[in-house]
Coordinates of C-alpha atoms in Angstrom, one line a residue:
M973 CA 62.9 120.9 89.6
S974 CA 63.7 123.7 92.4
E975 CA 66.9 124.7 93.9
G976 CA 68.9 122.3 96.3
T977 CA 65.8 119.3 95.9
P978 CA 68.3 116.1 95.1
P979 CA 67.7 114.9 91.3
V980 CA 65.8 111.6 91.2
P981 CA 67.8 108.1 91.2
D982 CA 68.6 107.2 87.6
P983 CA 66.3 102.9 88.0
A984 CA 69.2 101.2 85.2
V985 CA 71.9 103.5 86.8
D986 CA 70.9 102.0 90.2
A987 CA 70.0 99.1 89.2
L988 CA 74.1 97.9 88.5
G989 CA 75.1 94.7 90.5
V990 CA 77.8 92.2 90.8
G991 CA 78.9 91.1 87.3
D992 CA 78.0 94.5 85.8
E993 CA 81.1 96.5 83.9
V994 CA 80.9 99.8 82.7
E995 CA 83.9 102.4 81.9
V996 CA 84.7 104.6 84.5
D997 CA 87.6 107.1 85.0
A998 CA 89.5 106.6 87.8
G999 CA 89.5 109.1 89.9
P1000 CA 92.1 110.2 93.2
I1001 CA 93.5 107.2 95.3
A1002 CA 91.5 106.4 98.6
H1003 CA 92.7 104.8 102.3
G1004 CA 93.0 101.2 101.1
G1005 CA 94.7 100.7 97.6
F1006 CA 91.4 101.5 95.2
V1007 CA 91.0 105.0 93.4
V1008 CA 86.4 106.7 93.7
A1009 CA 85.4 106.5 90.4
R1010 CA 81.2 107.7 89.4
H1011 CA 79.6 106.3 87.4
E1012 CA 76.4 108.6 86.6
G1013 CA 75.9 109.5 90.4
R1014 CA 77.3 106.5 91.5
V1015 CA 80.6 105.9 93.7
L1016 CA 82.7 102.9 92.9
F1017 CA 85.8 101.9 94.8
V1018 CA 87.8 100.2 92.1
R1019 CA 91.1 98.1 92.6
H1020 CA 93.5 97.5 90.2
A1021 CA 92.7 101.1 88.9
I1022 CA 95.4 104.1 88.6
P1023 CA 94.6 107.6 89.3
G1024 CA 93.8 109.5 85.4
E1025 CA 93.3 106.5 83.7
R1026 CA 90.4 104.9 82.3
V1027 CA 89.3 101.3 83.2
R1028 CA 86.4 99.2 82.3
A1029 CA 84.9 98.5 86.0
R1030 CA 84.0 95.2 87.5
V1031 CA 81.0 95.1 89.9
T1032 CA 82.0 92.5 92.5
E1033 CA 79.7 94.0 95.9
G1034 CA 76.8 95.7 96.3
G1035 CA 73.7 96.8 94.0
A1036 CA 70.5 98.3 94.0
G1037 CA 70.6 101.2 97.4
D1038 CA 73.6 101.0 98.3
R1039 CA 75.4 103.9 98.9
F1040 CA 79.1 103.1 97.0
L1041 CA 80.3 99.7 94.8
R1042 CA 83.3 98.0 94.9
A1043 CA 84.4 96.7 91.6
D1044 CA 87.7 95.6 89.6
A1045 CA 89.3 97.5 86.8
V1046 CA 89.2 94.3 83.8
A1047 CA 90.7 96.8 80.6
V1048 CA 92.3 98.8 81.0
L1049 CA 91.2 102.0 78.0
D1050 CA 93.7 104.1 78.6
A1051 CA 96.5 103.2 80.5
S1052 CA 99.1 106.2 83.2
P1053 CA 102.2 106.2 82.5
E1054 CA 103.0 104.7 85.8
R1055 CA 101.6 101.7 85.2
V1056 CA 103.9 98.5 84.6
E1057 CA 102.7 94.4 84.1
P1058 CA 102.5 93.2 88.0
P1059 CA 105.2 91.3 88.2
C1060 CA 103.3 88.2 90.4
P1061 CA 101.4 86.5 88.8
Y1062 CA 98.8 86.3 91.0
A1063 CA 97.8 89.9 91.4
G1064 CA 94.5 90.8 89.1
P1065 CA 91.1 91.0 89.4
G1066 CA 89.7 87.8 91.6
L1067 CA 92.9 86.6 92.7
C1068 CA 95.2 87.0 95.8
G1069 CA 94.3 89.9 98.2
G1070 CA 97.3 90.9 99.0
C1071 CA 98.8 92.5 96.9
D1072 CA 97.6 96.2 96.1
F1073 CA 99.6 98.9 94.1
Q1074 CA 101.8 95.0 91.8
H1075 CA 100.5 96.9 88.8
V1076 CA 101.9 100.6 90.3
R1077 CA 105.6 102.1 89.5
V1078 CA 107.3 101.1 93.0
P1079 CA 107.6 105.1 93.5
E1080 CA 103.9 106.1 92.0
Q1081 CA 103.0 103.0 94.8
R1082 CA 104.7 105.6 97.0
R1083 CA 102.9 108.8 96.0
L1084 CA 99.8 107.7 96.1
K1085 CA 100.4 106.2 99.6
A1086 CA 101.3 109.8 100.7
A1087 CA 98.7 111.2 99.1
V1088 CA 96.3 109.3 101.5
V1089 CA 98.4 110.2 104.9
Q1090 CA 98.2 114.0 103.6
E1091 CA 94.4 113.1 102.8
Q1092 CA 93.2 111.5 105.9
L1093 CA 95.8 114.0 107.8
R1094 CA 93.2 116.8 105.8
R1095 CA 89.7 115.4 106.3
L1096 CA 90.3 114.0 109.3
A1097 CA 92.3 116.4 111.0
G1098 CA 92.2 119.6 109.1
L1099 CA 95.8 119.1 108.7
D1100 CA 97.7 119.9 106.2
R1101 CA 101.1 118.8 105.6
E1102 CA 103.5 117.6 103.4
V1103 CA 104.0 113.7 103.3
T1104 CA 106.8 111.9 101.5
V1105 CA 106.8 107.9 101.8
E1106 CA 110.8 106.9 102.1
P1107 CA 112.3 103.1 101.3
V1108 CA 112.6 101.2 103.9
P1109 CA 115.9 98.6 103.2
G1110 CA 115.8 95.1 102.4
D1111 CA 113.6 94.8 99.5
E1112 CA 114.3 94.1 96.5
D1113 CA 112.4 96.8 95.0
G1114 CA 109.6 96.2 96.9
L1115 CA 109.6 92.1 96.5
R1116 CA 111.1 89.6 98.6
W1117 CA 110.6 91.3 102.2
R1118 CA 108.0 89.4 103.5
T1119 CA 109.6 87.5 107.2
R1120 CA 106.7 86.7 108.5
T1121 CA 104.1 85.0 106.0
E1122 CA 100.4 83.2 107.1
F1123 CA 99.5 80.8 103.9
A1124 CA 95.6 79.3 103.7
V1125 CA 95.1 76.0 103.8
D1126 CA 92.3 74.6 100.9
A1127 CA 90.4 71.1 101.4
S1128 CA 92.2 69.1 99.4
G1129 CA 96.3 70.3 102.5
R1130 CA 97.5 72.9 100.1
A1131 CA 98.5 76.1 101.1
G1132 CA 98.1 79.5 99.6
M1133 CA 96.1 83.0 99.8
R1134 CA 93.1 84.0 100.2
R1135 CA 90.9 86.0 97.6
H1136 CA 90.5 89.2 97.9
R1137 CA 88.1 90.0 100.6
S1138 CA 86.9 86.5 100.3
H1139 CA 86.9 83.2 102.4
D1140 CA 88.0 80.9 99.4
I1141 CA 91.7 79.8 98.9
L1142 CA 93.5 80.4 95.5
P1143 CA 96.5 77.8 95.9
V1144 CA 100.3 79.5 94.7
D1145 CA 103.4 78.1 94.2
D1146 CA 104.7 81.3 95.2
C1147 CA 104.7 84.7 96.5
L1148 CA 107.2 87.5 95.2
I1149 CA 106.1 89.2 98.9
A1150 CA 107.5 86.5 101.0
S1151 CA 110.7 86.2 101.5
E1152 CA 113.2 83.9 99.9
H1153 CA 114.0 82.5 103.4
V1154 CA 110.0 81.9 104.2
I1155 CA 109.2 80.4 100.8
G1156 CA 112.4 77.6 100.5
T1157 CA 111.0 75.8 103.2
G1158 CA 108.4 74.3 101.1
V1159 CA 105.6 75.0 102.7
L1160 CA 103.8 76.0 99.4
Q1161 CA 104.4 72.5 98.2
G1162 CA 103.6 70.5 101.5
D1163 CA 100.5 68.3 102.3
W1164 CA 99.1 70.4 105.2
S1165 CA 95.6 68.2 105.3
G1166 CA 93.9 68.7 107.9
E1167 CA 95.2 72.4 109.2
K1168 CA 93.8 75.8 108.4
A1169 CA 96.5 77.9 107.9
V1170 CA 100.3 77.4 108.8
D1171 CA 103.0 80.9 109.5
V1172 CA 106.0 81.0 108.1
V1173 CA 108.8 82.8 109.8
A1174 CA 111.8 83.0 108.5
P1175 CA 114.3 85.1 111.8
S1176 CA 117.0 87.0 110.4
V1177 CA 118.7 84.7 112.8
G1178 CA 119.2 81.4 112.5
S1179 CA 116.7 79.0 110.7
P1180 CA 113.2 79.9 109.2
V1181 CA 110.5 78.1 110.8
V1182 CA 106.9 76.0 110.2
V1183 CA 103.6 77.0 112.9
R1184 CA 100.8 75.2 112.4
V1185 CA 97.7 77.7 113.3
P1186 CA 95.7 78.2 115.8
S1187 CA 99.1 77.5 117.7
G1188 CA 98.4 79.6 120.1
A1189 CA 101.5 82.3 121.4
D1190 CA 102.3 80.8 124.3
A1191 CA 102.9 77.0 122.0
A1192 CA 104.8 78.2 119.2
P1193 CA 108.4 78.1 119.3
V1194 CA 110.9 81.5 120.5
V1195 CA 112.5 82.7 117.8
T1196 CA 115.6 85.5 117.6
E1197 CA 115.2 88.9 115.4
R1198 CA 118.4 91.4 115.6
V1199 CA 118.0 95.0 116.0
A1200 CA 120.7 96.8 113.9
A1201 CA 119.5 100.5 114.8
R1202 CA 122.0 103.4 115.2
A1203 CA 119.8 104.3 118.9
L1204 CA 120.3 99.9 119.5
S1205 CA 121.6 97.3 118.9
R1206 CA 120.5 94.1 120.1
D1207 CA 119.1 90.1 119.9
V1208 CA 116.0 90.5 121.1
D1209 CA 114.3 87.5 121.9
V1210 CA 110.0 86.8 120.2
S1211 CA 107.1 84.0 119.8
A1212 CA 107.2 83.0 116.4
R1213 CA 103.4 84.4 117.1
G1214 CA 103.7 87.2 118.0
F1215 CA 103.9 90.3 116.5
W1216 CA 107.5 91.4 115.0
Q1217 CA 107.6 93.6 112.1
V1218 CA 107.4 91.6 109.2
H1219 CA 110.0 93.8 106.4
P1220 CA 113.4 93.3 107.5
G1221 CA 114.1 96.7 107.6
A1222 CA 111.7 97.8 109.7
A1223 CA 112.5 97.6 113.5
A1224 CA 115.3 99.5 112.7
T1225 CA 114.3 102.1 111.4
F1226 CA 111.3 103.0 113.5
V1227 CA 114.0 103.1 116.5
D1228 CA 115.7 106.0 114.6
A1229 CA 112.4 107.3 113.7
V1230 CA 111.0 107.5 117.1
L1231 CA 114.6 108.0 118.8
D1232 CA 115.7 111.3 116.5
G1233 CA 112.9 112.8 116.9
L1234 CA 112.6 112.3 120.9
Q1235 CA 115.8 112.7 121.5
P1236 CA 115.4 111.0 124.9
R1237 CA 117.5 112.6 127.0
A1238 CA 120.1 111.5 130.1
G1239 CA 118.1 111.0 133.6
E1240 CA 114.3 111.3 132.5
R1241 CA 111.3 109.5 132.7
C1242 CA 109.8 107.1 129.9
L1243 CA 106.6 105.8 128.8
D1244 CA 106.4 103.0 125.8
L1245 CA 102.8 102.3 125.7
Y1246 CA 101.7 98.9 123.6
A1247 CA 105.4 98.2 124.0
G1248 CA 105.5 94.5 123.1
V1249 CA 108.2 92.4 123.3
G1250 CA 110.4 95.5 124.4
V1251 CA 112.0 97.1 121.5
F1252 CA 111.4 101.1 121.7
A1253 CA 111.8 100.3 126.1
S1254 CA 114.9 99.0 125.3
A1255 CA 116.3 102.1 123.4
L1256 CA 115.2 104.4 125.4
A1257 CA 116.9 102.4 128.6
L1258 CA 120.0 103.7 126.5
A1259 CA 119.0 107.1 126.7
V1260 CA 118.3 107.8 129.9
G1261 CA 120.5 105.6 131.5
E1262 CA 121.2 104.0 134.7
G1263 CA 119.7 107.2 136.7
G1264 CA 116.7 107.6 134.4
Q1265 CA 113.5 105.3 134.0
V1266 CA 111.1 103.7 131.0
V1267 CA 107.5 102.2 132.2
A1268 CA 106.3 100.3 129.5
V1269 CA 103.5 99.4 129.2
E1270 CA 101.7 95.6 127.0
S1271 CA 98.4 93.6 127.7
D1272 CA 100.0 90.1 125.8
P1273 CA 101.0 88.3 128.7
V1274 CA 103.5 86.1 126.3
A1275 CA 105.3 89.7 125.4
V1276 CA 105.3 90.9 128.9
A1277 CA 108.0 87.1 129.8
Q1278 CA 110.2 87.7 126.5
A1279 CA 110.3 92.0 126.9
R1280 CA 111.2 90.9 130.5
L1281 CA 113.7 88.4 129.8
N1282 CA 115.3 90.8 127.3
L1283 CA 115.1 93.6 129.8
G1284 CA 116.6 91.4 132.9
S1285 CA 119.9 93.4 131.7
T1286 CA 118.6 97.0 131.9
P1287 CA 116.0 96.8 136.2
W1288 CA 115.2 100.6 135.2
V1289 CA 112.8 98.8 132.6
H1290 CA 109.6 98.1 134.4
Y1291 CA 106.9 96.4 132.6
V1292 CA 103.6 96.3 133.4
Q1293 CA 101.6 93.7 132.1
G1294 CA 97.7 95.2 131.4
R1295 CA 95.9 96.9 128.3
V1296 CA 96.8 100.9 128.2
D1297 CA 93.4 101.8 128.6
H1298 CA 93.0 99.8 131.7
V1299 CA 95.7 100.5 133.1
F1300 CA 95.2 104.3 133.1
G1301 CA 91.9 103.6 134.4
V1302 CA 90.0 104.1 131.1
E1303 CA 87.5 102.3 128.9
S1304 CA 89.5 103.2 124.9
T1305 CA 85.6 104.8 124.6
G1306 CA 86.6 107.3 126.5
R1307 CA 83.3 105.8 129.2
V1308 CA 84.7 104.7 132.3
A1309 CA 84.8 101.8 133.0
G1310 CA 82.8 99.3 134.1
P1311 CA 81.0 96.4 133.7
R1312 CA 78.7 96.3 131.1
R1313 CA 76.5 94.0 133.0
D1314 CA 75.9 96.8 135.1
R1315 CA 73.4 99.9 133.7
R1316 CA 74.7 101.7 136.5
R1317 CA 77.4 103.8 136.9
A1318 CA 80.3 102.1 137.4
A1319 CA 82.7 103.4 140.1
P1320 CA 86.0 104.8 138.5
R1321 CA 88.4 102.7 137.6
R1322 CA 92.4 103.6 139.7
P1323 CA 95.4 103.8 137.4
H1324 CA 97.9 100.8 138.4
S1325 CA 99.9 101.7 140.7
D1326 CA 103.2 101.1 139.4
L1327 CA 101.7 104.1 136.3
P1328 CA 104.4 107.5 136.3
P1329 CA 102.2 110.7 138.1
S1330 CA 104.0 112.2 135.2
A1331 CA 107.0 111.4 131.7
D1332 CA 109.2 112.9 130.2
V1333 CA 108.5 111.2 126.9
V1334 CA 106.3 108.6 125.5
V1335 CA 106.4 106.7 122.4
L1336 CA 102.6 105.5 121.6
D1337 CA 102.3 102.3 119.4
P1338 CA 98.8 101.4 119.4
P1339 CA 97.2 98.7 116.5
R1340 CA 95.1 99.5 113.7
T1341 CA 92.9 101.4 115.4
G1342 CA 94.4 103.7 117.0
A1343 CA 95.2 104.5 120.4
G1344 CA 90.9 106.8 121.4
K1345 CA 90.7 109.7 122.7
A1346 CA 90.5 108.1 126.2
V1347 CA 94.2 107.0 126.0
V1348 CA 95.0 110.2 124.2
D1349 CA 93.8 112.1 127.0
A1350 CA 96.1 110.0 129.7
V1351 CA 99.2 110.3 128.2
V1352 CA 98.7 114.2 127.6
A1353 CA 97.4 114.5 131.1
L1354 CA 101.5 113.0 132.3
R1355 CA 102.6 116.9 130.2
P1356 CA 104.8 115.0 128.3
R1357 CA 107.3 117.2 127.0
A1358 CA 107.4 115.1 123.6
L1359 CA 105.3 112.1 122.0
A1360 CA 105.9 109.6 119.5
Y1361 CA 103.2 108.1 117.6
V1362 CA 103.9 105.5 115.6
A1363 CA 100.9 104.3 113.0
C1364 CA 99.9 101.1 111.0
D1365 CA 96.7 103.4 109.9
P1366 CA 96.8 107.3 107.7
A1367 CA 93.4 106.8 110.0
A1368 CA 93.8 105.9 113.4
L1369 CA 96.4 108.3 112.7
A1370 CA 95.1 111.5 111.8
R1371 CA 91.3 110.9 114.3
D1372 CA 93.9 110.3 117.4
T1373 CA 96.3 113.7 116.4
A1374 CA 92.7 116.0 116.0
Y1375 CA 92.2 114.8 119.8
L1376 CA 95.8 115.9 120.3
M1377 CA 96.1 119.0 118.9
G1378 CA 92.5 119.8 120.6
R1379 CA 94.5 118.9 124.1
G1380 CA 97.4 121.6 123.5
Y1381 CA 100.0 119.8 121.5
A1382 CA 100.4 119.9 118.4
L1383 CA 102.0 118.1 115.1
G1384 CA 106.0 118.8 114.5
S1385 CA 107.9 116.0 112.6
L1386 CA 106.3 114.0 110.0
R1387 CA 108.0 110.9 108.0
A1388 CA 106.0 108.2 106.7
F1389 CA 108.0 104.6 105.7
D1390 CA 107.1 102.1 102.9
A1391 CA 107.8 99.0 105.3
F1392 CA 104.2 97.6 103.1
P1393 CA 105.7 97.1 99.7
M1394 CA 103.0 96.0 96.3
T1395 CA 100.6 96.9 99.0
H1396 CA 98.5 100.5 100.4
H1397 CA 100.1 100.1 104.2
V1398 CA 102.9 102.9 105.1
E1399 CA 104.0 103.1 108.0
C1400 CA 104.3 106.6 110.4
V1401 CA 106.1 108.1 112.9
A1402 CA 104.5 111.8 114.3
I1403 CA 106.7 113.2 116.7
F1404 CA 103.8 115.8 118.7
E1405 CA 104.6 118.8 121.6
P1406 CA 103.5 121.1 123.9
G1407 CA 102.6 124.5 121.5
S1408 CA 104.8 123.8 118.6
P1409 CA 104.7 125.0 115.2

């Protein structure tokens, strides 16, 4: 065989399919809660394993010709010292898909998440950065932290959780990451016949509420959440079906991380993008005072209405309702905005008239998909002296970091938080400054 000629696939190996079991060595952790393993040249993404272990993996998805296979570790042949017995009886191969790491000691979970953030920054942004994932106060050794939980309902009317990457519903008697207040409503013992799902919200102020899904945010009750941060201490009203951080310590932790990073000054102009019900806007308003200005952009009309009520005592905060990319006059893909049905080049969309011509500091708290190149370009054009990026997805953070670096901004501080223990999710707060080291 000449040099550079790809090897001929082994037909027996390529025939691996769902249900087949193979012994593999668990390689590095990857984004998504699995480890990367290889068997005779095939790549397997294996759940319920820990890097360095040898496991027997059962293929759960994929077959001949696929670039990779998904698998579960159904037996551990050589266990890691970081392995523990999962506290939840529903956390395991073929069971609930909500948790990824119940088989891993909590400190090691954080090291694995840090490795994922580092790898994404290295691969997508070309940036080497040490990362430490910090705990968030309010859970019980990684359990009983989820204050907002949606339970699926099966054909018999019983509430439960969906199996991993499946629409199948697993009835459960408890969810150990859900708060005691959520479980205390009796939702898992109720008869929910005729419903598709049911939401339980245990706010930090007042009693828990149970909401039948698919009630929209405008039809759901309003609950009160208390933010007790150094930079902000206040109650905030939010729809029970609207966005709110589910870990009880998350909102205060992120507010302080953002404000510590930005250090907003009296009289400055601030921009809060993907602003929700106004938590960051409230903290920024206190920091800049009446001589400053905060412009917040949010697309959800219910959140905007609640934010305007929440911020009624700070008239120097102005809310703009609309998608962030549309408010800037761009599409999130970076293309000029215009109707899809019109094949001709559309006239450029003008930025919203209430958008400031410049900003001293910017908060970007985008959805899981990230802000994207066009929004990053628009933000950089405002020439902020500092930008805080709140990221719930390491890959999106890394992609947008690359865009920012390409436009003269560099990553200053980076903090990562374990706001979703037992799962692969991690929240990051990154501070960017022009020309910073």
